């Protein structure tokens, strides 16, 4: 399998800030990297597929980049509703793996 | 609008076999653009992919750490897919999600609400 390492594990930011979450693959996964947002008690919601493809209906404040082993999720103009845990997932190898998650708190 | 709904036992005893079913409505499970999968989340922890399957059953994939205990299957006549996990322990206590996964992207674009399975003696 392909272990995924996310950082930071948690972060706190203020309304209006921009934050970046990083995901690193143990080996190259091309652009087969997906990002999810999960709120407490809810199923994960797909934000971005294939590293940078914003899903329909997802605000453009979310953006993704990267290829190979290093990827980022950037969230701009933070609002209270962005408080959630964010996960990356590699899908290059059909034995999918998730990062450990990044808990985002909005101050 | 596509909807996925998990069904399962809720509470189980150690050593039993967990059987979960995901019923797909508002679309066909025979759509060749997707795989169908199971993901779980222990209380307070992260997501763990368990298994995926193509609608024809021709391709299935399993998490290596669970492979010896897991079987995924699909019933196109009922528009359902299922998961069996044998010899459960407390470590299998989790919310179990079913999801539709893009065939080429591998991204889960539709998820069920999840069902909590608790293993306790």
PDB file of C-alpha atoms in Angstrom, chain A residues 1 32-34 36 38 41-46 48-50 55 87 89 91-92 94-100, chain B residues 35 39 41 45-49 52 61-64 97 101-109 111-114:
ATOM      1  CA  UNK A   1       0.000   0.000   0.000  1.00  0.00           C
ATOM      2  CA  UNK A  32      -4.362  10.518  -7.837  1.00  0.00           C
ATOM      3  CA  UNK A  33      -5.018  12.487  -4.685  1.00  0.00           C
ATOM      4  CA  UNK A  34      -8.444  13.399  -3.324  1.00  0.00           C
ATOM      5  CA  UNK A  36     -12.458  15.398   1.805  1.00  0.00           C
ATOM      6  CA  UNK A  38     -15.795  15.785   7.383  1.00  0.00           C
ATOM      7  CA  UNK A  41     -21.395  12.951  12.887  1.00  0.00           C
ATOM      8  CA  UNK A  42     -21.428  13.289   9.111  1.00  0.00           C
ATOM      9  CA  UNK A  43     -20.041  11.362   6.180  1.00  0.00           C
ATOM     10  CA  UNK A  44     -16.992  12.768   4.418  1.00  0.00           C
ATOM     11  CA  UNK A  45     -17.683  15.165   1.578  1.00  0.00           C
ATOM     12  CA  UNK A  46     -15.513  15.126  -1.526  1.00  0.00           C
ATOM     13  CA  UNK A  48     -11.277  17.913  -4.742  1.00  0.00           C
ATOM     14  CA  UNK A  49     -10.396  14.935  -6.931  1.00  0.00           C
ATOM     15  CA  UNK A  50      -7.250  14.205  -8.920  1.00  0.00           C
ATOM     16  CA  UNK A  55     -16.136  19.151  -7.267  1.00  0.00           C
ATOM     17  CA  UNK A  87      -8.554  14.074   4.875  1.00  0.00           C
ATOM     18  CA  UNK A  89      -6.800   9.913   0.046  1.00  0.00           C
ATOM     19  CA  UNK A  91      -6.249   6.437  -5.391  1.00  0.00           C
ATOM     20  CA  UNK A  92      -3.229   5.679  -7.579  1.00  0.00           C
ATOM     21  CA  UNK A  94      -6.417   0.511  -5.839  1.00  0.00           C
ATOM     22  CA  UNK A  95      -5.621  -0.349  -2.230  1.00  0.00           C
ATOM     23  CA  UNK A  96      -6.724   3.117  -1.194  1.00  0.00           C
ATOM     24  CA  UNK A  97      -5.222   4.849   1.812  1.00  0.00           C
ATOM     25  CA  UNK A  98      -6.174   7.967   3.736  1.00  0.00           C
ATOM     26  CA  UNK A  99      -4.093  10.489   5.570  1.00  0.00           C
ATOM     27  CA  UNK A 100      -4.640  10.680   9.310  1.00  0.00           C
TER      28      UNK A 100
ATOM     29  CA  UNK B  35     -16.648   1.161  -8.156  1.00  0.00           C
ATOM     30  CA  UNK B  39     -14.791   2.671   4.567  1.00  0.00           C
ATOM     31  CA  UNK B  41     -14.029   5.108  11.124  1.00  0.00           C
ATOM     32  CA  UNK B  45     -10.252   8.283  14.771  1.00  0.00           C
ATOM     33  CA  UNK B  46      -9.562   8.612  11.060  1.00  0.00           C
ATOM     34  CA  UNK B  47     -10.901   6.947   7.951  1.00  0.00           C
ATOM     35  CA  UNK B  48      -9.855   3.442   6.919  1.00  0.00           C
ATOM     36  CA  UNK B  49     -10.670   2.036   3.497  1.00  0.00           C
ATOM     37  CA  UNK B  52     -13.973  -1.944  -3.193  1.00  0.00           C
ATOM     38  CA  UNK B  61      -9.755  -5.020  -3.761  1.00  0.00           C
ATOM     39  CA  UNK B  62      -9.142  -5.425  -0.053  1.00  0.00           C
ATOM     40  CA  UNK B  63      -7.198  -3.606   2.628  1.00  0.00           C
ATOM     41  CA  UNK B  64      -4.241  -5.930   3.257  1.00  0.00           C
ATOM     42  CA  UNK B  97     -19.698   3.956   5.466  1.00  0.00           C
ATOM     43  CA  UNK B 101     -15.974   5.638  -5.988  1.00  0.00           C
ATOM     44  CA  UNK B 102     -15.040   7.017  -9.370  1.00  0.00           C
ATOM     45  CA  UNK B 103     -13.654   4.235 -11.551  1.00  0.00           C
ATOM     46  CA  UNK B 104     -10.806   6.359 -12.878  1.00  0.00           C
ATOM     47  CA  UNK B 105     -10.397   8.863 -10.055  1.00  0.00           C
ATOM     48  CA  UNK B 106     -11.005   6.541  -7.105  1.00  0.00           C
ATOM     49  CA  UNK B 107     -12.691   9.469  -5.394  1.00  0.00           C
ATOM     50  CA  UNK B 108     -15.725   8.873  -3.197  1.00  0.00           C
ATOM     51  CA  UNK B 109     -18.309  11.270  -4.551  1.00  0.00           C
ATOM     52  CA  UNK B 111     -21.486   8.375   0.666  1.00  0.00           C
ATOM     53  CA  UNK B 112     -24.038   6.785   2.902  1.00  0.00           C
ATOM     54  CA  UNK B 113     -24.701   8.376   6.276  1.00  0.00           C
ATOM     55  CA  UNK B 114     -22.812   5.590   8.039  1.00  0.00           C
TER      56      UNK B 114
END
